Coordinates of C-alpha atoms in Angstrom, one line a residue:
M22 CA -30.0 79.8 4.1
N23 CA -26.5 79.4 1.9
A24 CA -25.5 75.9 1.3
S25 CA -22.3 76.1 3.0
V26 CA -23.8 77.4 6.2
G27 CA -25.9 73.6 6.1
F28 CA -22.7 72.1 5.6
A29 CA -21.3 73.4 8.4
L30 CA -23.8 73.2 10.9
G31 CA -24.7 69.9 10.2
A32 CA -21.1 69.0 11.1
A33 CA -21.4 70.3 14.1
A34 CA -25.0 68.3 14.4
L35 CA -23.2 65.2 13.1
F36 CA -19.9 65.7 15.5
G37 CA -22.0 66.6 18.0
L38 CA -24.7 63.4 18.1
S39 CA -21.2 61.5 17.8
T40 CA -20.3 62.8 21.7
P41 CA -23.5 60.8 23.6
I42 CA -22.7 57.4 21.2
A43 CA -19.1 57.4 22.8
K44 CA -20.1 58.3 26.2
L45 CA -22.3 55.1 26.3
L46 CA -19.1 53.0 24.0
L47 CA -17.2 54.0 27.7
G48 CA -18.0 51.4 29.3
S49 CA -16.6 49.5 27.8
V50 CA -13.8 50.6 25.4
S51 CA -11.0 53.3 27.0
P52 CA -10.9 56.1 26.0
V53 CA -7.8 56.3 24.4
L54 CA -8.7 53.1 21.9
L55 CA -12.4 55.1 21.3
G56 CA -10.1 57.7 20.1
G57 CA -8.3 55.9 18.1
L58 CA -11.7 53.2 17.2
L59 CA -13.6 56.6 15.7
Y60 CA -11.0 58.5 13.8
L61 CA -9.8 55.5 12.4
G62 CA -13.5 54.5 11.1
S63 CA -13.1 57.9 10.3
G64 CA -10.3 57.5 7.6
V65 CA -11.3 53.9 6.6
G66 CA -14.7 54.8 6.1
L67 CA -14.1 57.5 3.4
I68 CA -11.2 56.1 1.4
A69 CA -13.3 53.3 1.0
A70 CA -16.0 55.3 0.1
R71 CA -13.5 57.5 -2.1
F72 CA -12.9 55.2 -4.2
W73 CA -16.3 53.2 -4.5
R74 CA -17.0 57.2 -5.8
D75 CA -14.4 57.3 -8.3
K76 CA -14.6 53.7 -9.4
G77 CA -10.9 53.0 -7.9
W78 CA -8.5 55.0 -7.2
Q79 CA -7.7 58.2 -8.4
I80 CA -4.8 61.6 -8.2
T81 CA -5.8 63.9 -5.6
G82 CA -6.0 66.6 -7.8
L83 CA -3.6 68.8 -4.9
K84 CA -1.4 71.6 -6.7
S85 CA 2.7 70.9 -5.0
G86 CA 1.9 74.2 -3.0
E87 CA -0.5 72.5 -1.4
W88 CA 1.0 69.2 0.1
P89 CA 3.1 70.7 2.6
W90 CA -0.5 72.9 4.3
L91 CA -2.0 69.1 4.4
A92 CA 0.6 67.5 5.9
G93 CA 1.0 69.8 7.9
A94 CA -3.0 69.9 9.1
I95 CA -2.6 66.1 9.3
V96 CA 1.1 67.1 11.5
F97 CA -1.6 69.3 14.1
G98 CA -4.3 68.1 13.6
G99 CA -4.0 64.6 13.5
V100 CA -0.6 63.2 15.8
L101 CA -0.4 66.5 17.6
G102 CA -3.8 67.8 19.2
P103 CA -5.3 64.1 19.9
V104 CA -1.5 62.8 21.3
A105 CA -2.0 66.5 23.9
L106 CA -5.2 66.3 24.4
M107 CA -5.2 62.5 26.3
L108 CA -1.5 63.5 27.9
G109 CA -3.8 66.4 29.7
L110 CA -7.0 64.1 29.8
Q111 CA -4.0 62.1 32.7
R112 CA -4.3 64.6 34.5
T113 CA -6.8 67.2 33.8
A114 CA -10.9 67.5 35.3
G115 CA -13.2 66.0 33.0
S116 CA -15.0 69.2 33.5
T117 CA -12.3 71.6 33.3
A118 CA -11.2 69.9 30.0
S119 CA -14.3 70.5 28.6
L120 CA -14.3 74.2 29.5
L121 CA -11.2 74.3 27.6
L122 CA -12.3 72.8 24.6
N123 CA -13.8 76.0 23.3
L124 CA -11.1 77.5 23.1
E125 CA -10.7 75.7 20.1
A126 CA -13.3 78.1 17.7
V127 CA -11.3 81.5 19.4
M128 CA -8.0 80.1 18.4
T129 CA -9.0 79.0 15.1
A130 CA -10.5 83.0 14.5
V131 CA -7.6 85.0 16.1
L132 CA -6.0 82.4 13.6
A133 CA -8.3 83.5 11.2
W134 CA -8.2 87.1 10.9
V135 CA -4.2 87.9 12.1
A136 CA -2.0 85.3 10.4
F137 CA -4.5 84.1 7.6
K138 CA -5.8 87.7 6.9
E139 CA -9.9 86.4 6.8
N140 CA -12.3 88.7 7.2
A141 CA -14.2 89.3 10.0
D142 CA -17.3 92.0 10.8
R143 CA -18.5 93.8 13.4
R144 CA -21.7 90.9 13.2
V145 CA -19.0 88.3 13.8
V146 CA -16.9 88.8 16.2
V147 CA -19.9 89.5 18.2
G148 CA -22.1 87.1 16.9
M149 CA -19.1 84.1 17.8
L150 CA -18.4 85.1 21.2
A151 CA -21.5 84.6 21.7
I152 CA -21.5 81.2 20.8
V153 CA -18.9 80.4 22.4
A154 CA -19.9 81.7 25.1
G155 CA -23.2 79.7 25.6
S156 CA -20.0 76.6 24.8
V157 CA -18.6 77.8 28.0
I158 CA -21.8 78.2 29.9
L159 CA -22.2 74.4 28.7
S160 CA -19.5 72.9 29.9
W161 CA -18.8 75.2 33.0
P162 CA -17.6 72.9 36.6
T163 CA -19.7 72.4 38.6
G164 CA -17.9 71.2 41.2
G165 CA -15.1 72.3 44.2
S166 CA -12.5 74.7 43.8
T167 CA -10.1 71.6 42.4
D168 CA -12.6 71.3 39.1
R169 CA -10.3 75.2 38.7
E170 CA -6.7 74.6 39.5
L171 CA -4.7 74.7 36.4
G172 CA -0.9 73.2 35.5
W173 CA -0.2 70.7 33.3
G174 CA -2.5 69.1 31.8
A175 CA -5.2 72.4 31.6
G176 CA -1.3 73.1 29.8
L177 CA -1.2 70.5 27.3
I178 CA -5.2 70.8 26.6
V179 CA -4.7 74.3 25.6
L180 CA -1.7 73.6 23.6
A181 CA -4.7 70.5 21.5
C182 CA -6.8 73.0 20.8
L183 CA -3.6 76.0 19.4
C184 CA -2.8 72.3 17.2
W185 CA -6.0 71.7 16.3
A186 CA -7.2 75.4 15.1
I187 CA -3.7 75.4 13.8
D188 CA -5.6 72.5 11.8
N189 CA -8.2 74.0 10.6
N190 CA -6.7 76.9 9.1
F191 CA -4.1 74.8 7.3
T192 CA -7.3 73.2 6.0
R193 CA -8.8 75.9 4.7
K194 CA -5.7 76.4 2.5
V195 CA -6.9 73.1 0.4
S196 CA -10.5 73.3 0.6
A197 CA -10.7 73.5 -2.4
S198 CA -9.4 69.9 -3.7
D199 CA -10.9 67.0 -2.4
A200 CA -12.8 66.9 0.6
L201 CA -12.9 63.1 1.1
F202 CA -9.3 62.6 1.0
I203 CA -8.2 65.6 3.3
A204 CA -11.0 64.5 5.3
G205 CA -9.7 60.6 5.2
S206 CA -5.9 61.0 4.8
K207 CA -6.9 62.6 8.7
G208 CA -9.3 60.1 9.8
L209 CA -6.0 57.0 9.3
V210 CA -3.1 59.5 10.6
A211 CA -5.4 59.8 13.4
G212 CA -6.7 56.6 14.0
C213 CA -3.1 54.6 13.6
V214 CA -1.6 56.5 15.9
N215 CA -5.1 57.2 18.9
V216 CA -4.9 53.2 18.7
S217 CA -1.0 52.9 18.5
I218 CA -1.0 54.4 22.1
A219 CA -2.9 52.6 23.2
M220 CA -1.5 49.8 22.2
A221 CA 1.7 50.9 23.8
V222 CA -0.2 50.9 28.0
G223 CA -1.3 48.0 27.3
D224 CA -4.9 48.7 26.6
S225 CA -7.0 45.8 25.7
W226 CA -9.0 45.0 22.5
P227 CA -12.5 45.4 22.6
P228 CA -15.3 42.7 21.4
L229 CA -15.3 42.6 17.1
P230 CA -18.8 44.1 17.2
T231 CA -17.8 47.2 19.1
A232 CA -15.1 48.0 17.4
L233 CA -16.5 48.2 14.4
G234 CA -19.5 49.5 15.5
T235 CA -17.7 52.2 16.9
M236 CA -15.7 53.0 14.1
A237 CA -18.9 54.0 12.4
V238 CA -20.0 55.8 14.6
G239 CA -16.3 57.9 14.2
F240 CA -17.2 57.2 10.5
L241 CA -20.6 59.6 11.0
G242 CA -19.6 61.3 13.8
Y243 CA -15.8 62.3 12.6
G244 CA -15.3 61.7 9.1
V245 CA -19.0 62.6 7.1
S246 CA -19.1 66.1 9.8
L247 CA -15.0 66.7 9.2
V248 CA -15.9 66.3 4.6
L249 CA -18.9 68.4 5.2
F250 CA -16.3 71.0 7.4
V251 CA -14.0 70.9 4.3
L252 CA -17.2 72.2 2.4
A253 CA -17.9 74.6 4.3
L254 CA -14.5 75.9 4.4
R255 CA -14.4 76.4 1.2
G256 CA -17.8 78.7 1.2
L257 CA -17.3 80.4 4.3
G258 CA -13.6 81.0 5.3
T259 CA -11.8 79.5 8.6
A260 CA -14.1 81.9 11.7
R261 CA -17.2 81.9 10.3
T262 CA -16.9 77.7 9.4
G263 CA -15.4 77.4 12.9
A264 CA -17.8 79.2 14.7
Y265 CA -21.4 77.4 13.8
F266 CA -19.1 74.7 14.8
S267 CA -19.5 75.6 17.8
V268 CA -23.1 75.0 18.5
A269 CA -21.7 71.0 18.8
P270 CA -21.4 71.2 22.6
F271 CA -24.9 72.2 22.8
I272 CA -26.2 70.1 19.9
G273 CA -24.5 66.8 23.0
A274 CA -26.0 68.3 25.0
L275 CA -30.1 68.4 23.4
V276 CA -29.1 64.4 22.4
S277 CA -27.8 63.7 25.7
L278 CA -30.6 65.2 27.8
M279 CA -32.6 62.8 24.9
L280 CA -30.4 59.8 24.7
L281 CA -29.2 59.6 28.7
G282 CA -31.9 60.9 30.3
E283 CA -29.8 63.8 31.9
S284 CA -31.1 67.3 33.5
V285 CA -30.4 70.2 32.1
G286 CA -30.8 73.7 34.9
S287 CA -31.3 77.4 33.6
A288 CA -27.8 77.4 32.1
F289 CA -28.5 74.9 29.4
W290 CA -31.3 77.6 28.0
V291 CA -29.7 80.6 28.5
A292 CA -26.5 79.4 26.7
S293 CA -29.2 78.0 23.8
G294 CA -30.6 80.7 23.7
L295 CA -26.5 82.4 23.4
M296 CA -25.8 80.0 20.3
A297 CA -29.3 81.1 18.4
L298 CA -28.1 84.8 18.8
G299 CA -24.4 84.1 16.9
V300 CA -26.5 81.2 14.4
W301 CA -28.5 84.0 13.9
L302 CA -26.5 87.4 14.0
H303 CA -23.7 85.1 11.0
L304 CA -27.1 84.0 9.4
T305 CA -27.9 87.6 8.8
E306 CA -24.5 88.4 7.8
R307 CA -25.0 90.8 4.3
H308 CA -20.3 92.1 3.6
E309 CA -21.0 93.4 0.3
H310 CA -18.2 96.3 -1.1
K311 CA -15.8 96.6 -4.4
H312 CA -13.2 93.7 -4.6
T313 CA -10.8 92.9 -6.8
H314 CA -10.8 89.2 -8.0
D315 CA -6.7 88.1 -9.3
P316 CA -5.9 86.2 -11.8
M317 CA -6.3 82.1 -10.6
E318 CA -6.3 78.7 -12.2
H319 CA -7.3 75.6 -9.7
T320 CA -9.7 72.7 -9.1
H321 CA -13.3 72.3 -7.5
P322 CA -17.2 71.4 -8.0
H323 CA -18.3 74.6 -9.8
F324 CA -21.4 76.1 -11.4
H325 CA -21.3 78.6 -14.3
D326 CA -22.6 81.2 -11.9
E327 CA -20.7 84.7 -12.5
H328 CA -17.6 83.5 -10.9
H329 CA -17.4 80.4 -13.5
Q330 CA -17.8 81.6 -16.9
H331 CA -15.7 80.0 -19.1
V332 CA -15.4 77.5 -21.7
H333 CA -14.5 73.5 -21.7
D334 CA -11.0 72.2 -23.9
F335 CA -13.3 68.4 -23.5
A336 CA -16.8 67.2 -23.9
W337 CA -19.4 68.2 -21.7
D338 CA -22.2 67.1 -20.4
G339 CA -23.8 70.3 -19.5
Q340 CA -24.3 68.9 -16.1
E341 CA -23.8 71.1 -12.7
P342 CA -21.8 70.9 -10.3
H343 CA -18.8 69.4 -12.1
A344 CA -15.1 69.7 -11.4
H345 CA -11.9 70.2 -13.6
E346 CA -9.1 72.7 -13.7
H347 CA -10.5 75.9 -15.2
K348 CA -8.9 79.8 -15.1
H349 CA -10.1 82.9 -13.7
P350 CA -9.8 85.5 -15.1
A351 CA -9.3 89.0 -13.4
M352 CA -12.0 90.5 -12.4
T353 CA -13.5 93.2 -9.9
H354 CA -16.6 94.5 -9.2
T355 CA -19.6 94.0 -6.4
H356 CA -22.2 91.9 -4.3
P357 CA -23.0 90.1 -1.3
H358 CA -20.0 87.0 -0.7
Y359 CA -18.4 85.1 2.3
P360 CA -14.2 84.4 2.1
D361 CA -14.6 81.3 0.6
I362 CA -12.2 80.5 -1.8
H363 CA -12.9 83.2 -4.8
H364 CA -13.2 86.0 -1.7
R365 CA -9.7 85.7 0.1
H366 CA -8.4 90.0 -0.8
V367 CA -7.6 92.6 1.4
H368 CA -9.7 94.8 3.5

């Protein structure tokens, strides 16, 4: 299995695992403050991990043209998205909200294909639709007609999905850079914004052990998960990463079944089959054609594979992967590939 696929599924697993655990915490932490602490744990934990990894603070490695993309991702994904979601949840039934949140994967893929010209063949489209269909079945409301009524609250949740779809596509633009810095920055901003909202509406601070436990869950389920998501974006592109990540609701439902003792019906197993079909279609995808690489200069961890045949102007100990600024000359060849950071060509 491609390592980037493992990153995407790992991101989905960690996020899916965090959902039932967060549900257990709702008894002692308000929803808005809970979201803030989860994001804050993500940001603080990742920035601390980066500081420890680099033995101090190091430059980010982002080029001047990449900062606007990161700033846009933070604004849309870390500020506007969470605020729109919290406002929408106040006016929308939980079942409807869960259903609408599945639009994020669809919007992410559509933006990637239409606005950012990312390639997607029929197999990838069908696989994504199968995964999203499984998510929709899992979250389909079972209550009365009032659960299905749409209004301003639902519109705000759709807006939140659009914000996160924009965030995902913007993040792809900087996915070759330091994943810890990218994910940590987004977590810190989102955490500060949501905690500030919670304090402004009068939420009370939970006991210290509960707050620290919530932040620890956020570090893994939101922080490490986001780092893996960025690494997957680097190797798979936006639409495919979003599709793999869409299995998170299934993982959350499975954990809820084991951890919370919740019962499942036939819909759970139908959704499982659809998601398994979608993942299989993506895993067995083979995209190969003659393509040309334009000259490129960037920095990211790499092996000396067929795309990285360069000499070093510094002492190198032979360890791989390693990261440094390097140049890619123009090249034309044929091999199987994903729309990763080296294959963002038009078709």
